[in-house]
Every structure is written in C-alpha cells, then in structure tokens.
Amino acid sequence: MKTKIYIVRHSKTTGNVEKRLTGRTEFDITEEGKEYIELLTKRLKDIKFDKVYSSSSSRAIKTIEPLAKINDCVIETSEDLCEMYFGIYDGSTWEKVNEINPEIDRNHIKTNEIMGIPEQENTEEVADRMYKKIKSLCMENKGKTILVGSHGVAIEAFLRKITAEPFNIKREEYGQKNTSLNIVEYDDELEEFKIILLNDFSHLNK
C-alpha cells in the first residue's frame, strides 16, 4: 500500500528577508509571503488531504493553515518536523555570524551544509528525526494522502536521506524555496520512499 505525502516549506518570513539563520526562532510571514500562501493554496485546493501535520513553528503552521481548513483538518504539530537548531547563532543574521566566525559560511559555500556552530544540530541528526517522523506518519495513515509543513534544511535533509545523495551536489534541485512543494510516496511493503515531485515552486510564477 502506498501513502502520498505532500511536503511544503514555509512561506517567506522577515527572517528570510534579513538573511538570518532562522532555525527554531520565530519570525513573521511577510506580505509577499502571504501572497505565496494564497498561490500555494490555490494550487492544492482540490487535493483531498486526510491529515495535516506541521512543525511547531508558526511560519510552517500558517503556511498550510488555509489548506487544513479547506480539508476540515486539525493541524497536528511536532518538534521532529522543525528546522535545524543553529545553536548559539539561532536567529542571528549571516552578517553577524561572519563577523564572529567566517569559516562557517565558507564551509557552507563549499559543502552546502551548515556546521561548526556550538550547540547546533548536525545534518544527520535532522535527517534522522525527519525520516523517523515522516515514516511513522505514513504507517499511521496507510494508503492516505497527508500534508506536512516544514523547513528548508529539514526538508532537504530528509529528501537527501531517502535518495542517498550528498548535500554538495544538485544544489538547485534540492534547495528549497519558500512554499516549495515536494511529493513523496511511501510503499509500506517495500519500506521505501520515492520522490514524485522535487522542490517545485511553479505556482509562484503565476
């Protein structure tokens, strides 16, 4: 039996505009971000979602809230769907981080991974918690269609885990834009995920 999962990155926030390591810190959705949500909702309004899940961050919840209402679903939240925690720099601007430790951004440019911040999560930890949570949601909703609201690094880490493709390749293909849509199928007999649609934000071009 196959379960279909629609995974959406949150819409544009003030943290994105200010080029911050948004992580677990809360930021408001911008006016442009609200327009993104309208376009995403219009794109998916005819999809029947059986259950709706989100990280506990307000930006992720607000992004998929209209779709939850259309489907008369209560959004169930989980910390396991949250963004990477960026340790002592969580919520800080990249400009400030570069003043303190420019090596972090240099490594980011080279490897496409954010690492070396005291107390932060690492990519493998994020990928593991995302994988375990999404797999458990699939087992709870066999054969159904579910919607998941999450975050850029967290979603990319999950998708790369199921394809076994490292972060330093195919950056444009995997790098999540605000309200990017990913569709994944889980086959519970094979215990395998398959990507149907990767990082699609064509609704923003309309």
mmCIF file with all atom_site columns, C-alpha atoms in Angstrom:
data_model
loop_
_atom_site.group_PDB
_atom_site.id
_atom_site.type_symbol
_atom_site.label_atom_id
_atom_site.label_alt_id
_atom_site.label_comp_id
_atom_site.label_asym_id
_atom_site.label_entity_id
_atom_site.label_seq_id
_atom_site.pdbx_PDB_ins_code
_atom_site.Cartn_x
_atom_site.Cartn_y
_atom_site.Cartn_z
_atom_site.occupancy
_atom_site.B_iso_or_equiv
_atom_site.pdbx_formal_charge
_atom_site.auth_seq_id
_atom_site.auth_comp_id
_atom_site.auth_asym_id
_atom_site.auth_atom_id
_atom_site.pdbx_PDB_model_num
ATOM 1   C CA . MET A 1 1   ? 0.000   0.000  0.000   1.00 0.00 ? 1   MET A CA 1
ATOM 2   C CA . LYS A 1 2   ? 1.259   3.459  -0.902  1.00 0.00 ? 2   LYS A CA 1
ATOM 3   C CA . THR A 1 3   ? 0.886   6.644  1.118   1.00 0.00 ? 3   THR A CA 1
ATOM 4   C CA . LYS A 1 4   ? 1.311   10.011 -0.567  1.00 0.00 ? 4   LYS A CA 1
ATOM 5   C CA . ILE A 1 5   ? 2.993   12.857 1.335   1.00 0.00 ? 5   ILE A CA 1
ATOM 6   C CA . TYR A 1 6   ? 2.939   16.476 0.220   1.00 0.00 ? 6   TYR A CA 1
ATOM 7   C CA . ILE A 1 7   ? 5.806   18.293 1.961   1.00 0.00 ? 7   ILE A CA 1
ATOM 8   C CA . VAL A 1 8   ? 5.832   22.092 1.862   1.00 0.00 ? 8   VAL A CA 1
ATOM 9   C CA . ARG A 1 9   ? 8.437   24.567 3.012   1.00 0.00 ? 9   ARG A CA 1
ATOM 10  C CA . HIS A 1 10  ? 7.039   27.548 4.927   1.00 0.00 ? 10  HIS A CA 1
ATOM 11  C CA . SER A 1 11  ? 6.411   30.859 3.199   1.00 0.00 ? 11  SER A CA 1
ATOM 12  C CA . LYS A 1 12  ? 8.700   33.900 3.168   1.00 0.00 ? 12  LYS A CA 1
ATOM 13  C CA . THR A 1 13  ? 9.390   35.497 6.561   1.00 0.00 ? 13  THR A CA 1
ATOM 14  C CA . THR A 1 14  ? 11.166  38.566 7.894   1.00 0.00 ? 14  THR A CA 1
ATOM 15  C CA . GLY A 1 15  ? 13.971  36.207 8.894   1.00 0.00 ? 15  GLY A CA 1
ATOM 16  C CA . ASN A 1 16  ? 14.420  35.124 5.283   1.00 0.00 ? 16  ASN A CA 1
ATOM 17  C CA . VAL A 1 17  ? 14.457  38.738 4.080   1.00 0.00 ? 17  VAL A CA 1
ATOM 18  C CA . GLU A 1 18  ? 17.016  39.691 6.721   1.00 0.00 ? 18  GLU A CA 1
ATOM 19  C CA . LYS A 1 19  ? 19.151  36.646 5.790   1.00 0.00 ? 19  LYS A CA 1
ATOM 20  C CA . ARG A 1 20  ? 19.065  35.024 9.203   1.00 0.00 ? 20  ARG A CA 1
ATOM 21  C CA . LEU A 1 21  ? 19.701  31.507 10.436  1.00 0.00 ? 21  LEU A CA 1
ATOM 22  C CA . THR A 1 22  ? 16.026  31.212 11.276  1.00 0.00 ? 22  THR A CA 1
ATOM 23  C CA . GLY A 1 23  ? 16.186  27.783 12.894  1.00 0.00 ? 23  GLY A CA 1
ATOM 24  C CA . ARG A 1 24  ? 13.859  27.491 15.889  1.00 0.00 ? 24  ARG A CA 1
ATOM 25  C CA . THR A 1 25  ? 13.450  31.269 16.255  1.00 0.00 ? 25  THR A CA 1
ATOM 26  C CA . GLU A 1 26  ? 10.011  32.654 15.350  1.00 0.00 ? 26  GLU A CA 1
ATOM 27  C CA . PHE A 1 27  ? 9.661   35.169 12.517  1.00 0.00 ? 27  PHE A CA 1
ATOM 28  C CA . ASP A 1 28  ? 6.563   36.730 10.962  1.00 0.00 ? 28  ASP A CA 1
ATOM 29  C CA . ILE A 1 29  ? 5.449   35.952 7.433   1.00 0.00 ? 29  ILE A CA 1
ATOM 30  C CA . THR A 1 30  ? 5.903   38.954 5.125   1.00 0.00 ? 30  THR A CA 1
ATOM 31  C CA . GLU A 1 31  ? 3.220   40.486 2.928   1.00 0.00 ? 31  GLU A CA 1
ATOM 32  C CA . GLU A 1 32  ? 4.834   38.802 -0.075  1.00 0.00 ? 32  GLU A CA 1
ATOM 33  C CA . GLY A 1 33  ? 4.833   35.581 1.909   1.00 0.00 ? 33  GLY A CA 1
ATOM 34  C CA . LYS A 1 34  ? 1.069   35.898 2.401   1.00 0.00 ? 34  LYS A CA 1
ATOM 35  C CA . GLU A 1 35  ? 0.689   36.110 -1.373  1.00 0.00 ? 35  GLU A CA 1
ATOM 36  C CA . TYR A 1 36  ? 2.812   32.964 -1.706  1.00 0.00 ? 36  TYR A CA 1
ATOM 37  C CA . ILE A 1 37  ? 0.427   31.159 0.655   1.00 0.00 ? 37  ILE A CA 1
ATOM 38  C CA . GLU A 1 38  ? -2.547  32.202 -1.470  1.00 0.00 ? 38  GLU A CA 1
ATOM 39  C CA . LEU A 1 39  ? -0.859  30.838 -4.597  1.00 0.00 ? 39  LEU A CA 1
ATOM 40  C CA . LEU A 1 40  ? 0.086   27.583 -2.878  1.00 0.00 ? 40  LEU A CA 1
ATOM 41  C CA . THR A 1 41  ? -3.454  27.190 -1.543  1.00 0.00 ? 41  THR A CA 1
ATOM 42  C CA . LYS A 1 42  ? -4.911  27.791 -4.998  1.00 0.00 ? 42  LYS A CA 1
ATOM 43  C CA . ARG A 1 43  ? -2.594  25.143 -6.426  1.00 0.00 ? 43  ARG A CA 1
ATOM 44  C CA . LEU A 1 44  ? -3.520  22.463 -3.881  1.00 0.00 ? 44  LEU A CA 1
ATOM 45  C CA . LYS A 1 45  ? -7.134  23.375 -3.076  1.00 0.00 ? 45  LYS A CA 1
ATOM 46  C CA . ASP A 1 46  ? -8.539  20.403 -4.999  1.00 0.00 ? 46  ASP A CA 1
ATOM 47  C CA . ILE A 1 47  ? -6.290  17.823 -3.322  1.00 0.00 ? 47  ILE A CA 1
ATOM 48  C CA . LYS A 1 48  ? -8.111  15.870 -0.622  1.00 0.00 ? 48  LYS A CA 1
ATOM 49  C CA . PHE A 1 49  ? -5.816  15.673 2.391   1.00 0.00 ? 49  PHE A CA 1
ATOM 50  C CA . ASP A 1 50  ? -6.754  13.126 5.023   1.00 0.00 ? 50  ASP A CA 1
ATOM 51  C CA . LYS A 1 51  ? -4.443  14.514 7.698   1.00 0.00 ? 51  LYS A CA 1
ATOM 52  C CA . VAL A 1 52  ? -2.321  17.653 8.072   1.00 0.00 ? 52  VAL A CA 1
ATOM 53  C CA . TYR A 1 53  ? 0.905   17.919 10.079  1.00 0.00 ? 53  TYR A CA 1
ATOM 54  C CA . SER A 1 54  ? 3.382   20.702 10.746  1.00 0.00 ? 54  SER A CA 1
ATOM 55  C CA . SER A 1 55  ? 6.416   21.665 12.724  1.00 0.00 ? 55  SER A CA 1
ATOM 56  C CA . SER A 1 56  ? 5.549   23.641 15.842  1.00 0.00 ? 56  SER A CA 1
ATOM 57  C CA . SER A 1 57  ? 6.916   26.853 14.265  1.00 0.00 ? 57  SER A CA 1
ATOM 58  C CA . SER A 1 58  ? 4.211   29.402 13.487  1.00 0.00 ? 58  SER A CA 1
ATOM 59  C CA . ARG A 1 59  ? 5.556   30.106 9.994   1.00 0.00 ? 59  ARG A CA 1
ATOM 60  C CA . ALA A 1 60  ? 5.053   26.490 8.964   1.00 0.00 ? 60  ALA A CA 1
ATOM 61  C CA . ILE A 1 61  ? 1.623   26.282 10.587  1.00 0.00 ? 61  ILE A CA 1
ATOM 62  C CA . LYS A 1 62  ? 0.383   29.485 8.928   1.00 0.00 ? 62  LYS A CA 1
ATOM 63  C CA . THR A 1 63  ? 1.619   28.348 5.517   1.00 0.00 ? 63  THR A CA 1
ATOM 64  C CA . ILE A 1 64  ? -0.605  25.275 5.426   1.00 0.00 ? 64  ILE A CA 1
ATOM 65  C CA . GLU A 1 65  ? -3.445  26.543 7.631   1.00 0.00 ? 65  GLU A CA 1
ATOM 66  C CA . PRO A 1 66  ? -5.732  27.500 4.695   1.00 0.00 ? 66  PRO A CA 1
ATOM 67  C CA . LEU A 1 67  ? -5.373  24.008 3.211   1.00 0.00 ? 67  LEU A CA 1
ATOM 68  C CA . ALA A 1 68  ? -6.117  22.431 6.590   1.00 0.00 ? 68  ALA A CA 1
ATOM 69  C CA . LYS A 1 69  ? -9.318  24.489 6.806   1.00 0.00 ? 69  LYS A CA 1
ATOM 70  C CA . ILE A 1 70  ? -10.395 23.505 3.281   1.00 0.00 ? 70  ILE A CA 1
ATOM 71  C CA . ASN A 1 71  ? -9.997  19.850 4.283   1.00 0.00 ? 71  ASN A CA 1
ATOM 72  C CA . ASP A 1 72  ? -11.562 20.355 7.711   1.00 0.00 ? 72  ASP A CA 1
ATOM 73  C CA . CYS A 1 73  ? -8.365  19.052 9.347   1.00 0.00 ? 73  CYS A CA 1
ATOM 74  C CA . VAL A 1 74  ? -6.787  20.000 12.651  1.00 0.00 ? 74  VAL A CA 1
ATOM 75  C CA . ILE A 1 75  ? -3.054  20.641 12.211  1.00 0.00 ? 75  ILE A CA 1
ATOM 76  C CA . GLU A 1 76  ? -1.074  18.242 14.379  1.00 0.00 ? 76  GLU A CA 1
ATOM 77  C CA . THR A 1 77  ? 2.322   19.677 15.307  1.00 0.00 ? 77  THR A CA 1
ATOM 78  C CA . SER A 1 78  ? 5.629   18.001 16.087  1.00 0.00 ? 78  SER A CA 1
ATOM 79  C CA . GLU A 1 79  ? 9.081   19.194 17.116  1.00 0.00 ? 79  GLU A CA 1
ATOM 80  C CA . ASP A 1 80  ? 10.513  16.466 14.904  1.00 0.00 ? 80  ASP A CA 1
ATOM 81  C CA . LEU A 1 81  ? 9.380   18.426 11.828  1.00 0.00 ? 81  LEU A CA 1
ATOM 82  C CA . CYS A 1 82  ? 11.126  21.637 12.947  1.00 0.00 ? 82  CYS A CA 1
ATOM 83  C CA . GLU A 1 83  ? 14.080  23.329 11.313  1.00 0.00 ? 83  GLU A CA 1
ATOM 84  C CA . MET A 1 84  ? 17.680  22.565 12.220  1.00 0.00 ? 84  MET A CA 1
ATOM 85  C CA . TYR A 1 85  ? 18.621  24.188 15.524  1.00 0.00 ? 85  TYR A CA 1
ATOM 86  C CA . PHE A 1 86  ? 21.526  26.535 14.840  1.00 0.00 ? 86  PHE A CA 1
ATOM 87  C CA . GLY A 1 87  ? 22.864  26.555 18.374  1.00 0.00 ? 87  GLY A CA 1
ATOM 88  C CA . ILE A 1 88  ? 24.183  29.822 19.781  1.00 0.00 ? 88  ILE A CA 1
ATOM 89  C CA . TYR A 1 89  ? 23.606  31.551 16.422  1.00 0.00 ? 89  TYR A CA 1
ATOM 90  C CA . ASP A 1 90  ? 19.972  30.535 16.056  1.00 0.00 ? 90  ASP A CA 1
ATOM 91  C CA . GLY A 1 91  ? 18.089  33.576 14.763  1.00 0.00 ? 91  GLY A CA 1
ATOM 92  C CA . SER A 1 92  ? 21.259  35.558 14.040  1.00 0.00 ? 92  SER A CA 1
ATOM 93  C CA . THR A 1 93  ? 21.998  37.226 10.708  1.00 0.00 ? 93  THR A CA 1
ATOM 94  C CA . TRP A 1 94  ? 24.623  35.719 8.442   1.00 0.00 ? 94  TRP A CA 1
ATOM 95  C CA . GLU A 1 95  ? 26.359  39.094 8.592   1.00 0.00 ? 95  GLU A CA 1
ATOM 96  C CA . LYS A 1 96  ? 26.781  38.772 12.354  1.00 0.00 ? 96  LYS A CA 1
ATOM 97  C CA . VAL A 1 97  ? 27.887  35.144 12.080  1.00 0.00 ? 97  VAL A CA 1
ATOM 98  C CA . ASN A 1 98  ? 30.513  36.117 9.501   1.00 0.00 ? 98  ASN A CA 1
ATOM 99  C CA . GLU A 1 99  ? 31.876  38.787 11.825  1.00 0.00 ? 99  GLU A CA 1
ATOM 100 C CA . ILE A 1 100 ? 32.329  36.212 14.578  1.00 0.00 ? 100 ILE A CA 1
ATOM 101 C CA . ASN A 1 101 ? 33.321  33.126 12.588  1.00 0.00 ? 101 ASN A CA 1
ATOM 102 C CA . PRO A 1 102 ? 33.555  33.471 8.783   1.00 0.00 ? 102 PRO A CA 1
ATOM 103 C CA . GLU A 1 103 ? 34.660  29.841 8.496   1.00 0.00 ? 103 GLU A CA 1
ATOM 104 C CA . ILE A 1 104 ? 31.043  28.726 8.969   1.00 0.00 ? 104 ILE A CA 1
ATOM 105 C CA . ASP A 1 105 ? 29.890  30.461 5.803   1.00 0.00 ? 105 ASP A CA 1
ATOM 106 C CA . ARG A 1 106 ? 32.982  29.381 3.870   1.00 0.00 ? 106 ARG A CA 1
ATOM 107 C CA . ASN A 1 107 ? 32.186  25.765 4.735   1.00 0.00 ? 107 ASN A CA 1
ATOM 108 C CA . HIS A 1 108 ? 28.558  26.361 3.826   1.00 0.00 ? 108 HIS A CA 1
ATOM 109 C CA . ILE A 1 109 ? 29.503  27.617 0.367   1.00 0.00 ? 109 ILE A CA 1
ATOM 110 C CA . LYS A 1 110 ? 31.871  24.684 -0.120  1.00 0.00 ? 110 LYS A CA 1
ATOM 111 C CA . THR A 1 111 ? 29.748  21.821 1.250   1.00 0.00 ? 111 THR A CA 1
ATOM 112 C CA . ASN A 1 112 ? 26.181  23.207 1.214   1.00 0.00 ? 112 ASN A CA 1
ATOM 113 C CA . GLU A 1 113 ? 25.938  22.226 4.880   1.00 0.00 ? 113 GLU A CA 1
ATOM 114 C CA . ILE A 1 114 ? 25.813  24.499 7.921   1.00 0.00 ? 114 ILE A CA 1
ATOM 115 C CA . MET A 1 115 ? 28.167  23.152 10.562  1.00 0.00 ? 115 MET A CA 1
ATOM 116 C CA . GLY A 1 116 ? 30.605  24.169 13.262  1.00 0.00 ? 116 GLY A CA 1
ATOM 117 C CA . ILE A 1 117 ? 28.217  26.231 15.405  1.00 0.00 ? 117 ILE A CA 1
ATOM 118 C CA . PRO A 1 118 ? 28.407  25.462 19.132  1.00 0.00 ? 118 PRO A CA 1
ATOM 119 C CA . GLU A 1 119 ? 25.361  23.542 20.406  1.00 0.00 ? 119 GLU A CA 1
ATOM 120 C CA . GLN A 1 120 ? 23.755  23.165 16.962  1.00 0.00 ? 120 GLN A CA 1
ATOM 121 C CA . GLU A 1 121 ? 22.142  20.062 15.496  1.00 0.00 ? 121 GLU A CA 1
ATOM 122 C CA . ASN A 1 122 ? 24.060  18.412 12.701  1.00 0.00 ? 122 ASN A CA 1
ATOM 123 C CA . THR A 1 123 ? 22.621  17.441 9.325   1.00 0.00 ? 123 THR A CA 1
ATOM 124 C CA . GLU A 1 124 ? 22.490  13.731 10.132  1.00 0.00 ? 124 GLU A CA 1
ATOM 125 C CA . GLU A 1 125 ? 20.507  14.363 13.319  1.00 0.00 ? 125 GLU A CA 1
ATOM 126 C CA . VAL A 1 126 ? 17.976  16.479 11.427  1.00 0.00 ? 126 VAL A CA 1
ATOM 127 C CA . ALA A 1 127 ? 17.689  13.917 8.630   1.00 0.00 ? 127 ALA A CA 1
ATOM 128 C CA . ASP A 1 128 ? 17.171  11.077 11.114  1.00 0.00 ? 128 ASP A CA 1
ATOM 129 C CA . ARG A 1 129 ? 14.405  12.769 13.094  1.00 0.00 ? 129 ARG A CA 1
ATOM 130 C CA . MET A 1 130 ? 12.629  13.895 9.919   1.00 0.00 ? 130 MET A CA 1
ATOM 131 C CA . TYR A 1 131 ? 12.866  10.398 8.417   1.00 0.00 ? 131 TYR A CA 1
ATOM 132 C CA . LYS A 1 132 ? 11.592  8.659  11.542  1.00 0.00 ? 132 LYS A CA 1
ATOM 133 C CA . LYS A 1 133 ? 8.722   11.097 11.973  1.00 0.00 ? 133 LYS A CA 1
ATOM 134 C CA . ILE A 1 134 ? 7.551   11.057 8.363   1.00 0.00 ? 134 ILE A CA 1
ATOM 135 C CA . LYS A 1 135 ? 7.819   7.265  8.211   1.00 0.00 ? 135 LYS A CA 1
ATOM 136 C CA . SER A 1 136 ? 5.739   6.993  11.383  1.00 0.00 ? 136 SER A CA 1
ATOM 137 C CA . LEU A 1 137 ? 3.114   9.317  9.865   1.00 0.00 ? 137 LEU A CA 1
ATOM 138 C CA . CYS A 1 138 ? 2.977   7.070  6.823   1.00 0.00 ? 138 CYS A CA 1
ATOM 139 C CA . MET A 1 139 ? 2.463   3.999  8.989   1.00 0.00 ? 139 MET A CA 1
ATOM 140 C CA . GLU A 1 140 ? -0.349  5.783  10.827  1.00 0.00 ? 140 GLU A CA 1
ATOM 141 C CA . ASN A 1 141 ? -2.007  6.814  7.559   1.00 0.00 ? 141 ASN A CA 1
ATOM 142 C CA . LYS A 1 142 ? -1.540  3.859  5.209   1.00 0.00 ? 142 LYS A CA 1
ATOM 143 C CA . GLY A 1 143 ? -2.955  4.499  1.767   1.00 0.00 ? 143 GLY A CA 1
ATOM 144 C CA . LYS A 1 144 ? -3.945  8.064  2.598   1.00 0.00 ? 144 LYS A CA 1
ATOM 145 C CA . THR A 1 145 ? -2.782  11.475 1.424   1.00 0.00 ? 145 THR A CA 1
ATOM 146 C CA . ILE A 1 146 ? -1.167  13.731 4.012   1.00 0.00 ? 146 ILE A CA 1
ATOM 147 C CA . LEU A 1 147 ? 0.204   17.260 4.064   1.00 0.00 ? 147 LEU A CA 1
ATOM 148 C CA . VAL A 1 148 ? 3.336   18.218 6.008   1.00 0.00 ? 148 VAL A CA 1
ATOM 149 C CA . GLY A 1 149 ? 4.598   21.748 6.674   1.00 0.00 ? 149 GLY A CA 1
ATOM 150 C CA . SER A 1 150 ? 8.287   22.046 7.480   1.00 0.00 ? 150 SER A CA 1
ATOM 151 C CA . HIS A 1 151 ? 11.505  23.942 6.716   1.00 0.00 ? 151 HIS A CA 1
ATOM 152 C CA . GLY A 1 152 ? 14.272  24.298 4.139   1.00 0.00 ? 152 GLY A CA 1
ATOM 153 C CA . VAL A 1 153 ? 17.210  22.462 5.702   1.00 0.00 ? 153 VAL A CA 1
ATOM 154 C CA . ALA A 1 154 ? 14.976  19.896 7.399   1.00 0.00 ? 154 ALA A CA 1
ATOM 155 C CA . ILE A 1 155 ? 13.131  19.007 4.187   1.00 0.00 ? 155 ILE A CA 1
ATOM 156 C CA . GLU A 1 156 ? 16.325  18.854 2.139   1.00 0.00 ? 156 GLU A CA 1
ATOM 157 C CA . ALA A 1 157 ? 17.982  16.634 4.756   1.00 0.00 ? 157 ALA A CA 1
ATOM 158 C CA . PHE A 1 158 ? 15.043  14.216 4.619   1.00 0.00 ? 158 PHE A CA 1
ATOM 159 C CA . LEU A 1 159 ? 14.934  14.123 0.815   1.00 0.00 ? 159 LEU A CA 1
ATOM 160 C CA . ARG A 1 160 ? 18.673  13.544 0.551   1.00 0.00 ? 160 ARG A CA 1
ATOM 161 C CA . LYS A 1 161 ? 18.481  10.766 3.116   1.00 0.00 ? 161 LYS A CA 1
ATOM 162 C CA . ILE A 1 162 ? 15.918  8.846  1.071   1.00 0.00 ? 162 ILE A CA 1
ATOM 163 C CA . THR A 1 163 ? 17.913  9.293  -2.148  1.00 0.00 ? 163 THR A CA 1
ATOM 164 C CA . ALA A 1 164 ? 21.365  8.944  -0.536  1.00 0.00 ? 164 ALA A CA 1
ATOM 165 C CA . GLU A 1 165 ? 22.570  11.979 -2.488  1.00 0.00 ? 165 GLU A CA 1
ATOM 166 C CA . PRO A 1 166 ? 25.060  14.169 -0.570  1.00 0.00 ? 166 PRO A CA 1
ATOM 167 C CA . PHE A 1 167 ? 24.468  17.839 0.108   1.00 0.00 ? 167 PHE A CA 1
ATOM 168 C CA . ASN A 1 168 ? 27.301  19.041 -2.126  1.00 0.00 ? 168 ASN A CA 1
ATOM 169 C CA . ILE A 1 169 ? 25.619  18.002 -5.399  1.00 0.00 ? 169 ILE A CA 1
ATOM 170 C CA . LYS A 1 170 ? 22.417  19.085 -7.191  1.00 0.00 ? 170 LYS A CA 1
ATOM 171 C CA . ARG A 1 171 ? 22.059  22.165 -5.023  1.00 0.00 ? 171 ARG A CA 1
ATOM 172 C CA . GLU A 1 172 ? 19.463  23.847 -7.223  1.00 0.00 ? 172 GLU A CA 1
ATOM 173 C CA . GLU A 1 173 ? 17.398  20.688 -7.490  1.00 0.00 ? 173 GLU A CA 1
ATOM 174 C CA . TYR A 1 174 ? 17.154  20.164 -3.739  1.00 0.00 ? 174 TYR A CA 1
ATOM 175 C CA . GLY A 1 175 ? 17.485  23.713 -2.337  1.00 0.00 ? 175 GLY A CA 1
ATOM 176 C CA . GLN A 1 176 ? 14.016  24.549 -1.041  1.00 0.00 ? 176 GLN A CA 1
ATOM 177 C CA . LYS A 1 177 ? 12.423  27.893 -1.897  1.00 0.00 ? 177 LYS A CA 1
ATOM 178 C CA . ASN A 1 178 ? 9.639   29.424 0.182   1.00 0.00 ? 178 ASN A CA 1
ATOM 179 C CA . THR A 1 179 ? 6.453   27.316 -0.343  1.00 0.00 ? 179 THR A CA 1
ATOM 180 C CA . SER A 1 180 ? 8.374   24.784 -2.455  1.00 0.00 ? 180 SER A CA 1
ATOM 181 C CA . LEU A 1 181 ? 6.311   21.634 -2.943  1.00 0.00 ? 181 LEU A CA 1
ATOM 182 C CA . ASN A 1 182 ? 7.666   18.102 -2.723  1.00 0.00 ? 182 ASN A CA 1
ATOM 183 C CA . ILE A 1 183 ? 5.551   14.990 -3.259  1.00 0.00 ? 183 ILE A CA 1
ATOM 184 C CA . VAL A 1 184 ? 6.793   11.655 -1.911  1.00 0.00 ? 184 VAL A CA 1
ATOM 185 C CA . GLU A 1 185 ? 5.239   8.196  -1.922  1.00 0.00 ? 185 GLU A CA 1
ATOM 186 C CA . TYR A 1 186 ? 5.890   5.601  0.752   1.00 0.00 ? 186 TYR A CA 1
ATOM 187 C CA . ASP A 1 187 ? 5.460   1.925  -0.081  1.00 0.00 ? 187 ASP A CA 1
ATOM 188 C CA . ASP A 1 188 ? 4.906   0.137  3.221   1.00 0.00 ? 188 ASP A CA 1
ATOM 189 C CA . GLU A 1 189 ? 5.542   -3.314 1.704   1.00 0.00 ? 189 GLU A CA 1
ATOM 190 C CA . LEU A 1 190 ? 8.940   -2.334 0.323   1.00 0.00 ? 190 LEU A CA 1
ATOM 191 C CA . GLU A 1 191 ? 9.505   0.147  3.182   1.00 0.00 ? 191 GLU A CA 1
ATOM 192 C CA . GLU A 1 192 ? 10.762  2.651  0.617   1.00 0.00 ? 192 GLU A CA 1
ATOM 193 C CA . PHE A 1 193 ? 10.184  6.299  -0.172  1.00 0.00 ? 193 PHE A CA 1
ATOM 194 C CA . LYS A 1 194 ? 10.029  7.537  -3.762  1.00 0.00 ? 194 LYS A CA 1
ATOM 195 C CA . ILE A 1 195 ? 10.162  11.192 -4.815  1.00 0.00 ? 195 ILE A CA 1
ATOM 196 C CA . ILE A 1 196 ? 7.359   12.069 -7.239  1.00 0.00 ? 196 ILE A CA 1
ATOM 197 C CA . LEU A 1 197 ? 7.932   15.839 -7.332  1.00 0.00 ? 197 LEU A CA 1
ATOM 198 C CA . LEU A 1 198 ? 11.026  17.658 -6.078  1.00 0.00 ? 198 LEU A CA 1
ATOM 199 C CA . ASN A 1 199 ? 11.281  21.293 -4.992  1.00 0.00 ? 199 ASN A CA 1
ATOM 200 C CA . ASP A 1 200 ? 8.564   22.651 -7.283  1.00 0.00 ? 200 ASP A CA 1
ATOM 201 C CA . PHE A 1 201 ? 7.568   26.298 -6.879  1.00 0.00 ? 201 PHE A CA 1
ATOM 202 C CA . SER A 1 202 ? 5.916   26.854 -10.265 1.00 0.00 ? 202 SER A CA 1
ATOM 203 C CA . HIS A 1 203 ? 2.834   28.284 -8.524  1.00 0.00 ? 203 HIS A CA 1
ATOM 204 C CA . LEU A 1 204 ? 4.895   31.393 -7.736  1.00 0.00 ? 204 LEU A CA 1
ATOM 205 C CA . ASN A 1 205 ? 5.300   32.146 -11.424 1.00 0.00 ? 205 ASN A CA 1
ATOM 206 C CA . LYS A 1 206 ? 1.569   32.559 -11.987 1.00 0.00 ? 206 LYS A CA 1
#
